[in-house]
């Protein structure tokens, strides 16, 4: 055998986040068993049918795969039967498959295991208030004349996660899936793994952690127990897999097909920057009852060349490369794009293909299309917690971005306008040193003297992602008061970026705020929570007030920009084709504003430049319905000058296309309007 194998037997102690329950009175009365208890009864001595033990690692945690007990007192009854079950998504409580009970139904004393692998399509349910948990249970399904319910002693319960870790191989002598299959059959025979036609493997009941090199080519590998959310996170870690072959010209071929069974937002399959996938297919597995668009997602770490990826993917990080891949699936989940991601052709089968979190990035030579007739390209899911402005850039896109008025829109932001009440609103009279009563359900005065303050405490932490900007309903009119807005973060910090739909609290609207790094809790007038406040800096005339005061939540409050840009490469030569050095190339937009001005190098080329064709940005004041504005740029002008030569002036060049030209600079001055004859006249 070319590798070292370690199967995850039940040897991990439950943590404080775990839940263990004993259900008595026919499974209706629940009693908690401490996670670290060493001595406890399995069942009462007068147990009845449907009494049970429930086990969960905890909220959003992995499914239990095997349990270890130390039976101190055996169950005693004329006859009884234990049913080991898990909760199946569609079938409810279902018998655990591939069960091997070394405790002999708690009749054999001493330390023994109840062994079983990951179960198919497990579903999270709530047991005694413990929500979003995956459970297994041991239920008394039949019993006759019980006199002793049995008990654990001496040691705590342990559990397993059903993973097989492979290590000890090298690039020269890698492991294979056939070897893994043979090892499981020989060493874990209770687990039903499948192998068909020598090149197709079913590993859906066991997680594979590939910690040293494994090679595969032209095989089919099924993975994942079809669970949802993060319950299967890290189950299959293919950190050192090489799938297929890489040619000298950086193309790939001969990779295997991986079928990943995981429900939405699951992470059944992960890789590292040491993984290598060439000519590989990564496909989302679905069963007939599944109705979702995409099963799970995977972050593309490592090298991915000439691959077909048919599920939701995440962007690579530093050291990773994704090149010339075809993607069909749900939405791309964008975190921090620091790897190389080029020449991607993407077919979106959902209504949105990219969630955007926080960071700015560039997508180069990226082509996309939608299977549906409506949808969004970018979904700005969360704004940043910092004041930085982020740029998301499509450089030389294979598909230009549409307008906001089109059926396939370039972007949307987290649903704005979901208004909720404030937890508390107080006004503070600076001269008297007193607070008002809570005004969260009342009319709030926006007037007063210099130094008076209005305090707002949100129902959740105030930040651009989860908190709320203040929404007001005010009788229309001018307001000449001056306010200073602050939030609390280890002291009062002024909000330095704003989008004020209220026009200084003079009309209905939202005062959108961006908080640099969330807020801290503090106590105001006896109420502890997060706070923002408006201090009167200059007293105005009149007595403005707000009759409705709410939080208006928006998950994308930030100064982000989505840009569609195109690269511009130029080489300047004379009429004989000789490169001209130090020629000045200047581009100006349609309003005469300079875009760039650079000189040619010795070979006649300029450093690559970029032209902006479309710009989308957060602007809730000008566009209260979408909170997004767009600018479209159509043409630009170009001039090339060099002492001793003529001047070349070109107007009306179209934006929206990649430019890579060699241009002739003659002796005379040329002024040209871009048209169909342009290429013959100018391009060398």
mmCIF file of C-alpha atoms in Angstrom, residues 482-678:
data_model
loop_
_atom_site.group_PDB
_atom_site.id
_atom_site.type_symbol
_atom_site.label_atom_id
_atom_site.label_comp_id
_atom_site.label_asym_id
_atom_site.label_seq_id
_atom_site.Cartn_x
_atom_site.Cartn_y
_atom_site.Cartn_z
ATOM 1 C CA UNK A 482 -26.608 71.737 11.514
ATOM 2 C CA UNK A 483 -26.021 68.279 13.062
ATOM 3 C CA UNK A 484 -22.964 66.177 13.755
ATOM 4 C CA UNK A 485 -23.605 62.416 13.359
ATOM 5 C CA UNK A 486 -21.540 59.955 15.397
ATOM 6 C CA UNK A 487 -21.502 56.288 16.370
ATOM 7 C CA UNK A 488 -19.936 54.716 19.440
ATOM 8 C CA UNK A 489 -16.741 52.692 19.082
ATOM 9 C CA UNK A 490 -14.561 52.969 22.185
ATOM 10 C CA UNK A 491 -15.681 56.594 22.192
ATOM 11 C CA UNK A 492 -17.769 58.707 19.860
ATOM 12 C CA UNK A 493 -16.584 58.597 16.244
ATOM 13 C CA UNK A 494 -17.919 60.944 13.583
ATOM 14 C CA UNK A 495 -19.526 59.375 10.522
ATOM 15 C CA UNK A 496 -17.519 60.787 7.640
ATOM 16 C CA UNK A 497 -19.444 59.410 4.664
ATOM 17 C CA UNK A 498 -23.091 59.927 4.051
ATOM 18 C CA UNK A 499 -25.980 59.707 1.612
ATOM 19 C CA UNK A 500 -28.759 61.907 2.970
ATOM 20 C CA UNK A 501 -32.136 61.390 1.300
ATOM 21 C CA UNK A 502 -33.734 63.619 3.943
ATOM 22 C CA UNK A 503 -31.848 66.709 2.699
ATOM 23 C CA UNK A 504 -30.712 67.597 6.198
ATOM 24 C CA UNK A 505 -33.824 66.260 7.932
ATOM 25 C CA UNK A 506 -36.209 68.321 5.835
ATOM 26 C CA UNK A 507 -38.127 65.569 3.994
ATOM 27 C CA UNK A 508 -38.981 61.866 4.217
ATOM 28 C CA UNK A 509 -36.095 59.516 3.581
ATOM 29 C CA UNK A 510 -33.122 57.598 4.931
ATOM 30 C CA UNK A 511 -29.879 59.038 6.225
ATOM 31 C CA UNK A 512 -27.556 56.256 4.987
ATOM 32 C CA UNK A 513 -24.424 55.773 7.056
ATOM 33 C CA UNK A 514 -21.292 53.708 6.778
ATOM 34 C CA UNK A 515 -19.613 52.659 10.004
ATOM 35 C CA UNK A 516 -15.898 51.919 9.797
ATOM 36 C CA UNK A 517 -15.720 48.686 11.770
ATOM 37 C CA UNK A 518 -19.014 48.136 13.477
ATOM 38 C CA UNK A 519 -19.947 49.711 16.759
ATOM 39 C CA UNK A 520 -19.378 48.954 20.423
ATOM 40 C CA UNK A 521 -21.924 48.695 23.159
ATOM 41 C CA UNK A 522 -22.250 51.474 25.695
ATOM 42 C CA UNK A 523 -24.870 52.630 28.212
ATOM 43 C CA UNK A 524 -27.013 55.722 27.604
ATOM 44 C CA UNK A 525 -29.707 56.709 30.117
ATOM 45 C CA UNK A 526 -29.609 53.216 31.649
ATOM 46 C CA UNK A 527 -29.949 51.365 28.333
ATOM 47 C CA UNK A 528 -26.962 49.296 27.186
ATOM 48 C CA UNK A 529 -26.607 48.724 23.479
ATOM 49 C CA UNK A 530 -25.123 50.083 20.267
ATOM 50 C CA UNK A 531 -25.758 53.771 19.632
ATOM 51 C CA UNK A 532 -25.635 56.518 17.029
ATOM 52 C CA UNK A 533 -26.370 60.140 17.818
ATOM 53 C CA UNK A 534 -26.988 63.521 16.191
ATOM 54 C CA UNK A 535 -25.655 66.550 18.083
ATOM 55 C CA UNK A 536 -26.944 70.023 17.222
ATOM 56 C CA UNK A 537 -23.937 72.083 16.140
ATOM 57 C CA UNK A 538 -25.815 75.128 14.867
ATOM 58 C CA UNK A 539 -29.281 76.150 16.045
ATOM 59 C CA UNK A 540 -31.649 76.838 13.171
ATOM 60 C CA UNK A 541 -35.042 78.414 12.888
ATOM 61 C CA UNK A 542 -38.330 76.648 13.368
ATOM 62 C CA UNK A 543 -39.063 73.380 15.153
ATOM 63 C CA UNK A 544 -38.539 70.424 12.807
ATOM 64 C CA UNK A 545 -39.662 67.024 14.039
ATOM 65 C CA UNK A 546 -40.052 63.470 12.753
ATOM 66 C CA UNK A 547 -43.322 61.608 13.152
ATOM 67 C CA UNK A 548 -41.984 58.209 12.058
ATOM 68 C CA UNK A 549 -38.541 57.000 13.131
ATOM 69 C CA UNK A 550 -37.200 53.639 12.009
ATOM 70 C CA UNK A 551 -34.080 51.749 11.002
ATOM 71 C CA UNK A 552 -33.818 51.278 7.245
ATOM 72 C CA UNK A 553 -31.593 48.281 6.695
ATOM 73 C CA UNK A 554 -29.396 48.045 3.629
ATOM 74 C CA UNK A 555 -26.674 45.455 3.300
ATOM 75 C CA UNK A 556 -24.499 47.352 0.839
ATOM 76 C CA UNK A 557 -23.868 50.780 2.313
ATOM 77 C CA UNK A 558 -20.452 51.655 0.991
ATOM 78 C CA UNK A 559 -18.732 53.630 -1.731
ATOM 79 C CA UNK A 560 -18.298 50.754 -4.148
ATOM 80 C CA UNK A 561 -17.914 50.976 -7.919
ATOM 81 C CA UNK A 562 -18.597 48.370 -10.585
ATOM 82 C CA UNK A 563 -16.610 49.195 -13.709
ATOM 83 C CA UNK A 564 -16.639 47.802 -17.213
ATOM 84 C CA UNK A 565 -13.230 48.578 -18.696
ATOM 85 C CA UNK A 566 -11.228 47.632 -21.769
ATOM 86 C CA UNK A 567 -7.497 47.365 -22.233
ATOM 87 C CA UNK A 568 -5.717 49.637 -24.695
ATOM 88 C CA UNK A 569 -2.332 48.639 -26.146
ATOM 89 C CA UNK A 570 -0.660 50.806 -28.773
ATOM 90 C CA UNK A 571 2.550 50.724 -30.735
ATOM 91 C CA UNK A 572 3.579 53.798 -32.719
ATOM 92 C CA UNK A 573 5.658 53.408 -35.884
ATOM 93 C CA UNK A 574 6.671 55.662 -38.766
ATOM 94 C CA UNK A 575 5.547 55.167 -42.354
ATOM 95 C CA UNK A 576 8.324 52.605 -42.855
ATOM 96 C CA UNK A 577 7.237 50.557 -39.855
ATOM 97 C CA UNK A 578 10.089 51.645 -37.578
ATOM 98 C CA UNK A 579 9.213 52.048 -33.913
ATOM 99 C CA UNK A 580 9.045 55.610 -32.618
ATOM 100 C CA UNK A 581 10.328 56.246 -29.108
ATOM 101 C CA UNK A 582 9.061 59.044 -26.827
ATOM 102 C CA UNK A 583 5.949 59.747 -28.828
ATOM 103 C CA UNK A 584 3.249 61.109 -26.495
ATOM 104 C CA UNK A 585 -0.091 59.300 -26.578
ATOM 105 C CA UNK A 586 -2.959 61.166 -24.909
ATOM 106 C CA UNK A 587 -6.567 60.036 -24.488
ATOM 107 C CA UNK A 588 -9.418 62.334 -23.472
ATOM 108 C CA UNK A 589 -13.047 61.526 -22.805
ATOM 109 C CA UNK A 590 -16.005 62.966 -24.681
ATOM 110 C CA UNK A 591 -15.986 65.974 -22.336
ATOM 111 C CA UNK A 592 -12.326 66.730 -22.996
ATOM 112 C CA UNK A 593 -11.106 65.378 -19.645
ATOM 113 C CA UNK A 594 -7.776 63.576 -19.883
ATOM 114 C CA UNK A 595 -7.938 59.814 -19.355
ATOM 115 C CA UNK A 596 -4.194 59.201 -19.660
ATOM 116 C CA UNK A 597 -1.062 60.608 -21.252
ATOM 117 C CA UNK A 598 1.975 58.349 -21.680
ATOM 118 C CA UNK A 599 5.107 58.174 -23.813
ATOM 119 C CA UNK A 600 6.138 55.263 -25.979
ATOM 120 C CA UNK A 601 9.103 53.091 -25.020
ATOM 121 C CA UNK A 602 12.070 52.271 -27.274
ATOM 122 C CA UNK A 603 10.038 49.592 -29.042
ATOM 123 C CA UNK A 604 7.246 52.097 -29.762
ATOM 124 C CA UNK A 605 4.781 50.637 -27.259
ATOM 125 C CA UNK A 606 2.977 52.271 -24.365
ATOM 126 C CA UNK A 607 2.230 50.723 -21.001
ATOM 127 C CA UNK A 608 -1.177 49.088 -21.193
ATOM 128 C CA UNK A 609 -3.980 51.498 -20.371
ATOM 129 C CA UNK A 610 -7.639 50.963 -19.555
ATOM 130 C CA UNK A 611 -10.687 52.836 -20.783
ATOM 131 C CA UNK A 612 -13.913 53.048 -18.820
ATOM 132 C CA UNK A 613 -17.121 52.222 -20.689
ATOM 133 C CA UNK A 614 -19.642 51.816 -17.840
ATOM 134 C CA UNK A 615 -19.732 52.700 -14.180
ATOM 135 C CA UNK A 616 -22.266 51.605 -11.558
ATOM 136 C CA UNK A 617 -22.121 52.898 -7.985
ATOM 137 C CA UNK A 618 -24.068 53.206 -4.746
ATOM 138 C CA UNK A 619 -26.155 56.393 -4.829
ATOM 139 C CA UNK A 620 -29.365 56.236 -2.776
ATOM 140 C CA UNK A 621 -30.070 59.964 -2.878
ATOM 141 C CA UNK A 622 -30.314 60.303 -6.658
ATOM 142 C CA UNK A 623 -31.989 56.907 -7.096
ATOM 143 C CA UNK A 624 -34.112 56.069 -4.061
ATOM 144 C CA UNK A 625 -35.765 53.033 -5.705
ATOM 145 C CA UNK A 626 -32.658 51.058 -6.741
ATOM 146 C CA UNK A 627 -30.035 52.961 -4.690
ATOM 147 C CA UNK A 628 -27.726 52.534 -7.695
ATOM 148 C CA UNK A 629 -26.611 55.006 -10.361
ATOM 149 C CA UNK A 630 -24.994 54.275 -13.698
ATOM 150 C CA UNK A 631 -22.802 56.244 -16.067
ATOM 151 C CA UNK A 632 -22.260 55.116 -19.656
ATOM 152 C CA UNK A 633 -19.387 56.459 -21.729
ATOM 153 C CA UNK A 634 -19.507 56.075 -25.497
ATOM 154 C CA UNK A 635 -16.448 57.594 -27.185
ATOM 155 C CA UNK A 636 -12.993 58.987 -26.522
ATOM 156 C CA UNK A 637 -10.382 60.940 -28.473
ATOM 157 C CA UNK A 638 -6.767 60.015 -29.036
ATOM 158 C CA UNK A 639 -3.772 62.138 -30.034
ATOM 159 C CA UNK A 640 -0.236 61.069 -30.881
ATOM 160 C CA UNK A 641 2.539 63.654 -31.073
ATOM 161 C CA UNK A 642 6.300 63.575 -31.531
ATOM 162 C CA UNK A 643 8.753 66.350 -32.328
ATOM 163 C CA UNK A 644 9.888 66.027 -35.926
ATOM 164 C CA UNK A 645 6.688 64.231 -36.924
ATOM 165 C CA UNK A 646 3.166 65.386 -37.549
ATOM 166 C CA UNK A 647 0.316 65.177 -35.102
ATOM 167 C CA UNK A 648 -2.298 62.449 -35.286
ATOM 168 C CA UNK A 649 -5.675 63.492 -33.871
ATOM 169 C CA UNK A 650 -8.493 60.907 -33.824
ATOM 170 C CA UNK A 651 -11.957 61.702 -32.487
ATOM 171 C CA UNK A 652 -14.958 59.552 -31.765
ATOM 172 C CA UNK A 653 -13.173 56.275 -30.973
ATOM 173 C CA UNK A 654 -15.729 53.833 -29.548
ATOM 174 C CA UNK A 655 -15.482 52.662 -25.985
ATOM 175 C CA UNK A 656 -16.540 49.117 -25.233
ATOM 176 C CA UNK A 657 -13.898 47.103 -27.059
ATOM 177 C CA UNK A 658 -10.383 45.865 -26.488
ATOM 178 C CA UNK A 659 -7.755 47.790 -28.486
ATOM 179 C CA UNK A 660 -4.394 46.439 -29.618
ATOM 180 C CA UNK A 661 -3.165 48.542 -32.522
ATOM 181 C CA UNK A 662 0.019 49.492 -34.335
ATOM 182 C CA UNK A 663 -0.441 53.069 -35.578
ATOM 183 C CA UNK A 664 1.433 55.058 -38.215
ATOM 184 C CA UNK A 665 2.651 58.552 -37.446
ATOM 185 C CA UNK A 666 3.547 60.449 -40.576
ATOM 186 C CA UNK A 667 5.037 63.851 -41.278
ATOM 187 C CA UNK A 668 1.855 65.818 -41.676
ATOM 188 C CA UNK A 669 -0.862 66.648 -39.214
ATOM 189 C CA UNK A 670 -3.835 64.343 -39.512
ATOM 190 C CA UNK A 671 -7.252 64.957 -38.011
ATOM 191 C CA UNK A 672 -9.476 61.917 -38.379
ATOM 192 C CA UNK A 673 -13.025 61.155 -37.325
ATOM 193 C CA UNK A 674 -13.451 57.484 -36.525
ATOM 194 C CA UNK A 675 -15.407 55.684 -39.253
ATOM 195 C CA UNK A 676 -15.215 52.577 -41.421
ATOM 196 C CA UNK A 677 -12.138 53.844 -43.303
ATOM 197 C CA UNK A 678 -10.180 54.426 -40.119
#
